[in-house]
């Protein structure tokens, strides 16, 4: 019977169950969190958890001191001083997942002296802390949050987010002013309309018209100035921008109303114009919010590097914000920590996990004088690193820039939409002129009104904006699925099936050596694994993994035979693992079964290795690069999508044919022994005839990836893949390729749906406006609603 943790409700591992203890915990983090919560009388947290469905999650306590939170550089970067003397900071919290977490975090005001307010945004896991720095250091607040399982980190997008907030606030002020003016002008318009039907004295009618003009003037001149700037920019660049008909429509209605007010004759349109400005600004605000949401997905990439570093200076070792590091500084990196910046090792020897940059999961040794890079993890012992590059200048920073720059590329279908928008604006202006001309003869009083309605309702916002928004929404969704797409053109090209070329190593296969086949006595596997633990050779690493570490006996008298194998004594038995040629020369041949297995393994492209026990050949291991478990199913799914799948590999043709047979690709479509130059030529020729996608690890395939219609870099060789490819798959295997193709097809469908809707709406709306069946106020309501319909269609589409 399993025992549940009293803090998080997860099962407690058998080794951590305390017999007879009243409380049980799955880890030390949960134990500390439980003690802190009860010590401060915050037991209500568990009552709230019991009332709602909460996913079980262990408390992740880092145990850090957070001294860097008190550093002046940290306060300058992340904190803001309030007029009251308090300071405020925004912190990203790990492990936030439910309403109970919000309740607990916000109780910091009760527990920690000097904390005035804590507000937690559950959706973004962002806590806004307001506290008195004179009473309590920020590090104490951070330690409390960490102790209850919510490790805090400074929010790194503060500057960009604050700038966006200022722009947003300025737009909201315009909306508020425009709304207030529109409401008051509408009230006056009701009086004028009532007077039209029931009678009104001339002096009051004139007064109301002049008051409307006075109220409408600031709305037209200031609130609507954002549209004039866009229109002026379009005229300066000799392009037809969507703000141009809006500006003409607003000014035409206002000027005509002003002239009629001065003449004291004819209609005034101030109610329609001011309401129009208000609705247009609301629509612009909603669209900008959607665009910001798409762009913010790139902030996730900040998690690739740590936020703090251990700086070594005259005062000793102290934690500082990452931004406080400069070239030439010396930092300490302990075992288990990420390297904070690019630099050179000046002290220590260790192993690194470089999978972030290279995709290679096996640890790599590093010593004094060798370079290290931000984001890689120190697995072994303490290192001292001299900083050479920080932030955006590091390798991982450059990789992030590649993704952001690539995301700005515009797909051909987006450029088509832009061209259509330009022509559409020209047609609309011509139709507006025609409408004025015709209605001046039919009904002069309403000619300008109908033209204004036409100019407003036909604004091609939906046509011009929804298409790139559909692409950016799809790219954002793909990024959350660990599929990094550089531009919309890749999505459009992948939606049209053609020829897909797959590299073998690291793409179809695991990209590492392993024991794929075994012939003979399986009971000797622990002896083999024990002996191979003493060698760092890639084949030895493969053989060392064939038995659990806890089952391995002690090996002695270990001797590595250079270029041949290894020998030693395990459990009193003499073991040798060596090449087939060496064993044959030592013993004058192989037993029949071993010889047969050796031949069979060789035909499958595997490297046979013999195992002898006390001078007898007892087993043969087939060493090779194992297939990924999803390869066969993924290839079948790619074919079902209409793609022709081929293999291009530098490995021996026999090995490539064997792999092709296992995943269902014909031998004629499997090409082995292909040099990088030949891959490039094959891809280049294919791209001239049809859509050609190249899938590879981005190292020896870099040139081919760059030349393909769409280059897809898979997990492994990350840096080269991001530099050369159009798409980078951060998840291993071919399954993400299938997901990419499906997402591309759905994205193009969304774009086409948006274009059809936009054009259909505009044709119908223009027809109503030309024939005089639509007022400017109705046009002002319909225009942003149509745009938001298409925008919501883009963001709600399940592309990835």
Coordinates of C-alpha atoms in Angstrom, one line a residue, residues 256-767:
X256 CA -18.3 68.7 -43.9
X257 CA -20.0 68.9 -40.5
X258 CA -17.9 72.0 -39.6
X259 CA -18.8 73.7 -42.9
X260 CA -22.5 73.0 -42.3
X261 CA -22.2 74.3 -38.7
X262 CA -20.7 77.6 -40.0
X263 CA -23.3 77.8 -42.8
X264 CA -26.0 76.8 -40.3
X265 CA -27.5 74.5 -42.9
X266 CA -27.3 70.8 -43.8
X267 CA -26.4 67.8 -41.7
X268 CA -23.6 67.5 -39.1
X269 CA -21.8 64.2 -38.6
X270 CA -20.1 64.8 -35.2
X271 CA -21.9 62.0 -33.4
X272 CA -20.9 59.5 -36.1
X273 CA -17.3 60.8 -36.4
X274 CA -16.6 60.8 -32.6
X275 CA -18.2 57.3 -32.1
X276 CA -16.3 56.1 -35.1
X277 CA -13.0 57.3 -33.6
X278 CA -13.9 55.6 -30.3
X279 CA -14.7 52.2 -32.0
X280 CA -11.6 52.3 -34.2
X281 CA -9.3 53.0 -31.2
X282 CA -10.9 50.1 -29.3
X283 CA -10.3 47.8 -32.3
X284 CA -6.7 49.0 -32.6
X285 CA -6.2 48.3 -28.9
X286 CA -7.5 44.7 -29.1
X287 CA -5.4 43.9 -32.2
X288 CA -2.3 45.3 -30.5
X289 CA -2.9 43.1 -27.4
X290 CA -3.2 40.0 -29.6
X291 CA 0.1 40.9 -31.4
X292 CA 1.9 41.4 -28.0
X293 CA 0.6 38.0 -26.9
X294 CA 2.1 36.3 -29.9
X295 CA 5.5 38.1 -29.5
X296 CA 5.7 37.3 -25.8
X297 CA 6.2 33.6 -26.6
X298 CA 9.8 34.3 -27.4
X299 CA 10.4 35.3 -23.7
X300 CA 10.3 31.6 -22.9
X301 CA 13.8 31.4 -24.4
X302 CA 15.2 33.4 -21.5
X303 CA 14.9 30.1 -19.5
X304 CA 17.9 28.7 -21.4
X305 CA 20.4 30.5 -19.2
X306 CA 20.6 31.2 -15.4
X307 CA 19.6 34.6 -14.0
X308 CA 22.4 34.9 -11.5
X309 CA 26.1 34.1 -11.2
X310 CA 28.7 33.6 -8.5
X311 CA 31.2 36.5 -9.0
X312 CA 34.7 36.1 -7.5
X313 CA 36.3 39.4 -6.5
X314 CA 38.4 40.8 -3.7
X315 CA 35.5 40.4 -1.3
X316 CA 35.3 36.7 -2.0
X317 CA 32.4 34.9 -3.8
X318 CA 29.0 36.6 -4.0
X319 CA 25.8 36.1 -6.0
X320 CA 25.1 38.9 -8.5
X321 CA 22.5 39.3 -11.2
X322 CA 23.6 38.0 -14.6
X323 CA 23.4 41.5 -16.1
X324 CA 26.1 42.7 -13.6
X325 CA 28.7 40.4 -15.2
X326 CA 31.2 42.0 -17.6
X327 CA 33.9 40.6 -19.9
X328 CA 37.0 39.7 -17.8
X329 CA 35.1 38.9 -14.6
X330 CA 35.7 35.6 -12.9
X331 CA 32.8 33.4 -11.8
X332 CA 32.5 30.2 -9.9
X333 CA 30.3 27.3 -11.2
X334 CA 29.6 24.5 -8.8
X335 CA 28.5 21.0 -9.7
X336 CA 24.9 20.9 -10.9
X337 CA 24.8 24.6 -11.9
X338 CA 24.4 26.1 -15.4
X339 CA 27.3 28.1 -16.8
X340 CA 26.1 31.8 -16.7
X341 CA 28.2 33.2 -19.6
X342 CA 30.6 32.2 -22.3
X343 CA 34.2 32.0 -21.1
X344 CA 37.4 30.1 -20.6
X345 CA 38.1 27.6 -17.7
X346 CA 40.9 28.9 -15.6
X347 CA 40.7 26.4 -12.7
X348 CA 39.2 22.9 -12.3
X349 CA 38.4 19.8 -14.3
X350 CA 34.8 18.6 -14.8
X351 CA 32.3 17.2 -17.3
X352 CA 29.6 19.3 -19.0
X353 CA 26.1 18.6 -20.4
X354 CA 26.3 20.5 -23.7
X355 CA 22.9 19.1 -25.0
X356 CA 21.4 22.6 -25.2
X357 CA 23.9 23.6 -27.9
X358 CA 25.0 20.3 -29.4
X359 CA 22.2 17.9 -28.7
X360 CA 24.8 15.4 -27.4
X361 CA 23.4 14.0 -24.1
X362 CA 26.7 12.2 -23.1
X363 CA 28.8 14.3 -20.7
X364 CA 31.9 15.9 -22.3
X365 CA 35.1 16.6 -20.3
X366 CA 36.4 20.1 -19.9
X367 CA 39.7 21.3 -18.4
X368 CA 41.8 24.5 -17.9
X369 CA 42.1 26.5 -21.1
X370 CA 39.0 25.1 -22.8
X371 CA 36.0 27.2 -23.7
X372 CA 32.6 26.9 -22.0
X373 CA 29.2 28.4 -23.0
X374 CA 26.2 29.8 -21.2
X375 CA 23.4 27.4 -20.6
X376 CA 25.5 24.3 -20.5
X377 CA 25.4 22.4 -17.1
X378 CA 28.4 21.5 -15.0
X379 CA 28.0 17.9 -14.0
X380 CA 31.3 17.1 -12.2
X381 CA 33.2 19.3 -9.9
X382 CA 33.8 23.1 -9.2
X383 CA 35.0 25.2 -12.1
X384 CA 36.3 28.8 -12.2
X385 CA 35.5 30.5 -15.5
X386 CA 36.8 33.8 -16.9
X387 CA 33.9 35.6 -18.6
X388 CA 34.4 36.4 -22.3
X389 CA 30.8 37.2 -23.4
X390 CA 27.5 37.7 -21.6
X391 CA 23.8 38.1 -22.4
X392 CA 22.9 38.4 -26.1
X393 CA 26.6 38.1 -27.1
X394 CA 26.8 34.5 -25.9
X395 CA 26.2 31.6 -28.2
X396 CA 22.8 30.9 -26.7
X397 CA 22.0 34.6 -27.0
X398 CA 22.8 34.5 -30.7
X399 CA 20.6 31.4 -31.2
X400 CA 17.7 33.3 -29.6
X401 CA 18.3 36.2 -32.0
X402 CA 18.2 33.8 -35.0
X403 CA 14.8 32.6 -33.9
X404 CA 13.4 36.1 -33.4
X405 CA 14.9 37.5 -36.7
X406 CA 13.6 34.5 -38.6
X407 CA 10.1 34.9 -37.1
X408 CA 9.9 38.3 -38.8
X409 CA 10.3 36.8 -42.3
X410 CA 7.0 37.0 -44.2
X411 CA 5.5 34.1 -46.1
X412 CA 4.6 34.6 -49.8
X413 CA 0.9 34.2 -48.8
X414 CA 1.4 37.1 -46.4
X415 CA 3.1 39.3 -49.0
X416 CA 0.1 38.4 -51.4
X417 CA -2.3 39.6 -48.7
X418 CA -0.3 42.9 -48.4
X419 CA -0.5 43.4 -52.2
X420 CA -4.2 42.7 -52.2
X421 CA -4.6 45.2 -49.4
X422 CA -2.8 47.9 -51.4
X423 CA -5.0 47.3 -54.5
X424 CA -8.1 47.1 -52.3
X425 CA -7.4 50.6 -50.8
X426 CA -7.0 52.0 -54.3
X427 CA -10.3 50.5 -55.4
X428 CA -12.0 51.8 -52.2
X429 CA -10.8 55.4 -52.8
X430 CA -12.0 55.2 -56.3
X431 CA -15.4 53.9 -55.2
X432 CA -15.7 56.6 -52.6
X433 CA -15.1 59.3 -55.2
X434 CA -17.7 57.6 -57.4
X435 CA -20.2 57.4 -54.5
X436 CA -19.8 61.1 -53.7
X437 CA -20.3 62.0 -57.4
X438 CA -23.4 59.8 -57.8
X439 CA -25.1 60.8 -54.5
X440 CA -24.4 64.5 -55.0
X441 CA -26.9 64.2 -57.9
X442 CA -29.4 61.9 -56.1
X443 CA -29.3 63.2 -52.5
X444 CA -26.7 65.9 -51.9
X445 CA -27.3 66.1 -48.1
X446 CA -26.2 62.4 -47.6
X447 CA -23.5 62.2 -50.3
X448 CA -20.6 62.7 -47.8
X449 CA -22.3 60.4 -45.2
X450 CA -22.4 57.5 -47.7
X451 CA -18.9 58.1 -48.8
X452 CA -17.7 58.2 -45.2
X453 CA -19.5 54.9 -44.4
X454 CA -17.8 53.3 -47.5
X455 CA -14.4 54.5 -46.5
X456 CA -14.7 53.2 -43.0
X457 CA -16.5 49.8 -43.5
X458 CA -14.1 48.8 -46.3
X459 CA -10.9 49.3 -44.3
X460 CA -8.8 46.2 -45.1
X461 CA -7.7 45.7 -41.5
X462 CA -8.8 42.1 -41.4
X463 CA -7.2 41.5 -44.8
X464 CA -3.9 43.1 -43.9
X465 CA -3.5 42.0 -40.3
X466 CA -5.2 38.7 -39.8
X467 CA -2.9 36.8 -42.1
X468 CA 0.4 37.7 -40.4
X469 CA -1.3 37.2 -37.1
X470 CA -2.3 33.7 -38.1
X471 CA 1.3 32.9 -38.9
X472 CA 2.6 34.4 -35.7
X473 CA 0.0 32.6 -33.7
X474 CA 1.0 29.3 -35.3
X475 CA 4.7 30.0 -34.7
X476 CA 3.9 30.7 -31.0
X477 CA 1.9 27.5 -30.6
X478 CA 4.7 25.5 -32.3
X479 CA 7.3 27.0 -30.0
X480 CA 5.3 25.7 -27.0
X481 CA 5.5 22.3 -28.6
X482 CA 9.3 22.8 -28.9
X483 CA 9.1 23.3 -32.6
X484 CA 11.0 26.6 -33.4
X485 CA 10.0 28.0 -36.8
X486 CA 12.0 30.9 -38.3
X487 CA 9.4 32.3 -40.7
X488 CA 6.0 31.9 -42.2
X489 CA 7.4 30.9 -45.6
X490 CA 8.5 27.5 -44.1
X491 CA 4.9 26.9 -43.0
X492 CA 3.5 27.7 -46.4
X493 CA 6.1 25.5 -48.2
X494 CA 5.5 22.5 -45.9
X495 CA 1.8 22.7 -46.5
X496 CA 2.5 21.5 -50.1
X497 CA 3.8 17.9 -50.2
X498 CA 6.9 17.1 -52.2
X499 CA 10.2 15.3 -51.5
X500 CA 11.5 14.7 -48.0
X501 CA 15.1 13.7 -47.5
X502 CA 16.1 12.2 -44.2
X503 CA 19.6 11.9 -42.7
X504 CA 20.1 8.6 -40.9
X505 CA 22.3 9.2 -37.8
X506 CA 20.6 11.2 -35.1
X507 CA 17.4 11.6 -37.2
X508 CA 16.1 8.1 -37.9
X509 CA 18.4 6.5 -35.4
X510 CA 19.4 7.5 -31.8
X511 CA 22.8 8.9 -32.9
X512 CA 24.6 6.9 -30.2
X513 CA 26.2 3.4 -30.0
X514 CA 24.2 0.7 -28.1
X515 CA 23.9 -3.1 -28.0
X516 CA 21.3 -3.7 -30.6
X517 CA 21.6 -7.6 -30.8
X518 CA 23.0 -10.3 -28.5
X519 CA 23.9 -13.9 -29.2
X520 CA 24.9 -16.3 -26.5
X521 CA 24.9 -16.5 -22.7
X522 CA 22.9 -13.6 -21.2
X523 CA 24.1 -14.3 -17.7
X524 CA 27.5 -12.8 -18.5
X525 CA 26.0 -9.3 -19.2
X526 CA 26.7 -8.0 -15.7
X527 CA 30.4 -9.2 -16.0
X528 CA 30.7 -7.4 -19.3
X529 CA 29.2 -4.2 -18.0
X530 CA 31.4 -4.2 -14.9
X531 CA 34.5 -4.6 -17.0
X532 CA 33.5 -1.9 -19.5
X533 CA 32.9 0.6 -16.7
X534 CA 36.7 1.1 -16.6
X535 CA 36.8 2.4 -20.2
X536 CA 35.7 5.6 -21.8
X537 CA 35.6 4.2 -25.4
X538 CA 32.2 4.7 -27.1
X539 CA 31.8 1.0 -27.6
X540 CA 32.7 0.4 -24.0
X541 CA 30.0 2.9 -22.9
X542 CA 27.4 1.0 -25.0
X543 CA 28.4 -2.3 -23.4
X544 CA 28.5 -0.8 -19.9
X545 CA 24.8 0.0 -20.2
X546 CA 23.5 -3.6 -20.8
X547 CA 23.1 -4.3 -17.1
X548 CA 21.8 -2.2 -14.1
X549 CA 24.6 -0.5 -12.1
X550 CA 23.5 -2.0 -8.8
X551 CA 23.9 -5.5 -10.2
X552 CA 27.5 -5.2 -11.2
X553 CA 30.2 -7.2 -9.5
X554 CA 33.7 -5.9 -8.7
X555 CA 36.2 -6.1 -11.5
X556 CA 40.0 -6.5 -11.0
X557 CA 43.2 -6.8 -13.0
X558 CA 41.6 -4.7 -15.7
X559 CA 43.7 -4.2 -18.8
X560 CA 42.7 -2.2 -21.8
X561 CA 44.1 -3.6 -25.0
X562 CA 44.6 -0.6 -27.3
X563 CA 42.5 -0.9 -30.5
X564 CA 41.3 -4.4 -29.6
X565 CA 39.3 -4.5 -26.4
X566 CA 39.5 -5.0 -22.7
X567 CA 40.2 -7.9 -20.2
X568 CA 40.0 -8.5 -16.5
X569 CA 38.7 -10.7 -13.7
X570 CA 35.1 -10.7 -12.4
X571 CA 33.7 -13.1 -9.8
X572 CA 36.9 -15.1 -10.2
X573 CA 36.5 -15.6 -13.9
X574 CA 38.8 -14.3 -16.7
X575 CA 36.7 -12.1 -19.0
X576 CA 37.8 -10.6 -22.4
X577 CA 35.7 -8.4 -24.7
X578 CA 37.4 -7.9 -28.0
X579 CA 37.1 -7.6 -31.7
X580 CA 36.2 -10.6 -33.8
X581 CA 39.5 -10.5 -35.6
X582 CA 41.5 -10.6 -32.4
X583 CA 39.5 -13.5 -30.9
X584 CA 39.8 -15.5 -34.2
X585 CA 43.6 -14.9 -34.1
X586 CA 43.8 -15.9 -30.4
X587 CA 41.7 -19.0 -30.5
X588 CA 42.1 -20.1 -34.2
X589 CA 38.5 -19.3 -35.1
X590 CA 34.9 -19.0 -33.7
X591 CA 32.4 -21.6 -32.6
X592 CA 29.7 -22.3 -35.3
X593 CA 27.0 -20.3 -33.4
X594 CA 29.2 -17.3 -32.8
X595 CA 30.4 -17.3 -36.5
X596 CA 26.8 -17.5 -37.7
X597 CA 25.8 -14.6 -35.4
X598 CA 28.8 -12.5 -36.5
X599 CA 27.8 -12.9 -40.1
X600 CA 24.2 -12.1 -39.4
X601 CA 25.1 -9.0 -37.4
X602 CA 27.4 -7.8 -40.2
X603 CA 24.6 -8.0 -42.8
X604 CA 22.4 -5.8 -40.6
X605 CA 25.1 -3.1 -40.5
X606 CA 26.1 -3.9 -36.8
X607 CA 29.6 -4.2 -35.5
X608 CA 30.1 -7.6 -33.8
X609 CA 32.2 -7.9 -30.6
X610 CA 33.1 -11.2 -29.0
X611 CA 32.9 -12.0 -25.3
X612 CA 35.1 -14.8 -23.9
X613 CA 35.0 -16.3 -20.4
X614 CA 37.9 -18.5 -19.3
X615 CA 39.2 -18.8 -22.9
X616 CA 35.8 -19.7 -24.3
X617 CA 33.7 -17.6 -26.7
X618 CA 30.3 -17.4 -24.9
X619 CA 28.6 -14.4 -26.5
X620 CA 28.6 -12.0 -29.4
X621 CA 27.2 -8.4 -29.1
X622 CA 26.0 -6.5 -32.1
X623 CA 26.9 -2.8 -31.6
X624 CA 25.1 -0.2 -33.7
X625 CA 23.1 2.9 -33.7
X626 CA 19.6 1.8 -32.7
X627 CA 16.5 3.0 -34.5
X628 CA 14.3 5.5 -32.7
X629 CA 11.1 4.0 -31.6
X630 CA 8.9 6.4 -33.6
X631 CA 10.8 6.2 -36.9
X632 CA 8.8 3.6 -38.7
X633 CA 5.4 5.1 -37.7
X634 CA 6.5 8.6 -38.5
X635 CA 7.8 7.7 -41.9
X636 CA 4.4 6.0 -42.7
X637 CA 2.6 9.2 -41.5
X638 CA 4.8 11.5 -43.6
X639 CA 4.0 9.3 -46.6
X640 CA 0.3 9.5 -45.8
X641 CA 0.6 13.3 -46.0
X642 CA 1.7 12.9 -49.7
X643 CA 5.5 13.2 -49.3
X644 CA 8.0 11.0 -51.1
X645 CA 10.5 9.9 -48.4
X646 CA 14.2 9.1 -49.1
X647 CA 17.3 8.6 -47.0
X648 CA 20.6 10.6 -47.7
X649 CA 23.4 9.4 -45.4
X650 CA 27.1 9.3 -45.3
X651 CA 27.1 5.8 -43.6
X652 CA 27.9 2.6 -45.5
X653 CA 25.2 1.7 -48.1
X654 CA 24.7 -1.7 -46.4
X655 CA 23.9 -0.1 -43.1
X656 CA 21.6 2.5 -44.8
X657 CA 19.7 -0.2 -46.7
X658 CA 19.2 -2.2 -43.5
X659 CA 17.7 0.8 -41.7
X660 CA 15.5 1.6 -44.7
X661 CA 14.1 -1.9 -44.8
X662 CA 13.2 -1.6 -41.1
X663 CA 11.3 1.6 -41.5
X664 CA 9.6 0.7 -44.8
X665 CA 11.6 2.7 -47.3
X666 CA 12.6 1.0 -50.6
X667 CA 16.2 0.3 -51.2
X668 CA 16.2 2.5 -54.3
X669 CA 15.2 5.5 -52.1
X670 CA 18.0 4.8 -49.6
X671 CA 21.3 6.4 -50.5
X672 CA 24.4 5.6 -48.5
X673 CA 28.0 6.8 -48.7
X674 CA 26.8 10.3 -49.6
X675 CA 29.4 13.1 -48.9
X676 CA 28.2 16.5 -47.7
X677 CA 28.9 18.0 -51.1
X678 CA 26.8 15.3 -52.8
X679 CA 23.9 15.9 -50.3
X680 CA 24.0 19.6 -51.2
X681 CA 23.8 18.8 -54.9
X682 CA 21.0 16.4 -54.5
X683 CA 19.0 18.9 -52.4
X684 CA 19.7 21.8 -54.8
X685 CA 18.6 19.8 -57.8
X686 CA 15.4 18.6 -56.1
X687 CA 14.5 22.1 -54.9
X688 CA 14.5 23.4 -58.5
X689 CA 11.8 20.8 -59.4
X690 CA 9.5 20.6 -56.4
X691 CA 9.2 21.4 -52.7
X692 CA 12.2 19.6 -51.1
X693 CA 12.5 19.3 -47.3
X694 CA 15.8 18.2 -45.7
X695 CA 15.8 16.7 -42.2
X696 CA 19.2 16.4 -40.5
X697 CA 21.2 17.0 -37.4
X698 CA 22.6 20.3 -38.7
X699 CA 26.3 19.3 -38.4
X700 CA 27.4 17.6 -41.6
X701 CA 24.0 18.4 -43.1
X702 CA 24.3 22.2 -42.7
X703 CA 24.8 23.1 -46.4
X704 CA 22.0 20.8 -47.5
X705 CA 19.7 22.3 -44.8
X706 CA 20.4 25.8 -46.1
X707 CA 19.8 24.8 -49.7
X708 CA 16.5 23.0 -49.2
X709 CA 13.2 24.6 -49.8
X710 CA 12.7 23.9 -46.0
X711 CA 15.6 22.8 -43.8
X712 CA 14.5 21.0 -40.7
X713 CA 17.2 20.6 -37.9
X714 CA 16.4 17.8 -35.5
X715 CA 17.4 17.4 -31.8
X716 CA 21.2 17.2 -32.0
X717 CA 23.7 19.6 -33.4
X718 CA 21.5 22.4 -32.2
X719 CA 23.6 25.4 -33.0
X720 CA 24.3 24.4 -36.6
X721 CA 20.7 23.4 -37.1
X722 CA 19.4 26.8 -35.9
X723 CA 21.9 28.6 -38.1
X724 CA 21.2 26.7 -41.3
X725 CA 17.7 25.4 -41.0
X726 CA 14.3 27.0 -41.3
X727 CA 12.8 24.9 -38.5
X728 CA 14.5 23.4 -35.4
X729 CA 12.9 20.5 -33.5
X730 CA 14.0 20.6 -29.9
X731 CA 12.3 17.2 -29.3
X732 CA 14.1 14.1 -30.5
X733 CA 12.8 11.8 -33.2
X734 CA 10.6 12.1 -36.3
X735 CA 7.3 12.5 -34.5
X736 CA 7.7 16.3 -34.3
X737 CA 8.2 16.3 -38.1
X738 CA 4.7 14.7 -38.5
X739 CA 3.3 17.3 -36.1
X740 CA 5.1 20.1 -38.1
X741 CA 3.5 19.0 -41.4
X742 CA 0.1 18.8 -39.9
X743 CA 0.4 22.2 -38.2
X744 CA 1.7 23.8 -41.5
X745 CA -1.3 22.4 -43.4
X746 CA -3.8 23.7 -40.8
X747 CA -2.1 27.1 -40.7
X748 CA -2.4 27.6 -44.4
X749 CA -6.1 26.5 -44.1
X750 CA -6.6 29.2 -41.5
X751 CA -4.9 31.9 -43.7
X752 CA -7.1 30.9 -46.7
X753 CA -10.2 31.0 -44.5
X754 CA -9.3 34.4 -43.2
X755 CA -8.7 35.8 -46.8
X756 CA -12.0 34.4 -48.0
X757 CA -13.8 35.9 -45.0
X758 CA -12.1 39.3 -45.4
X759 CA -12.8 39.6 -49.1
X760 CA -16.4 38.4 -48.8
X761 CA -17.1 40.8 -45.9
X762 CA -15.6 43.8 -47.8
X763 CA -17.6 43.1 -51.0
X764 CA -20.9 42.8 -49.1
X765 CA -20.1 45.8 -46.9
X766 CA -19.0 48.1 -49.8
X767 CA -22.2 47.2 -51.7

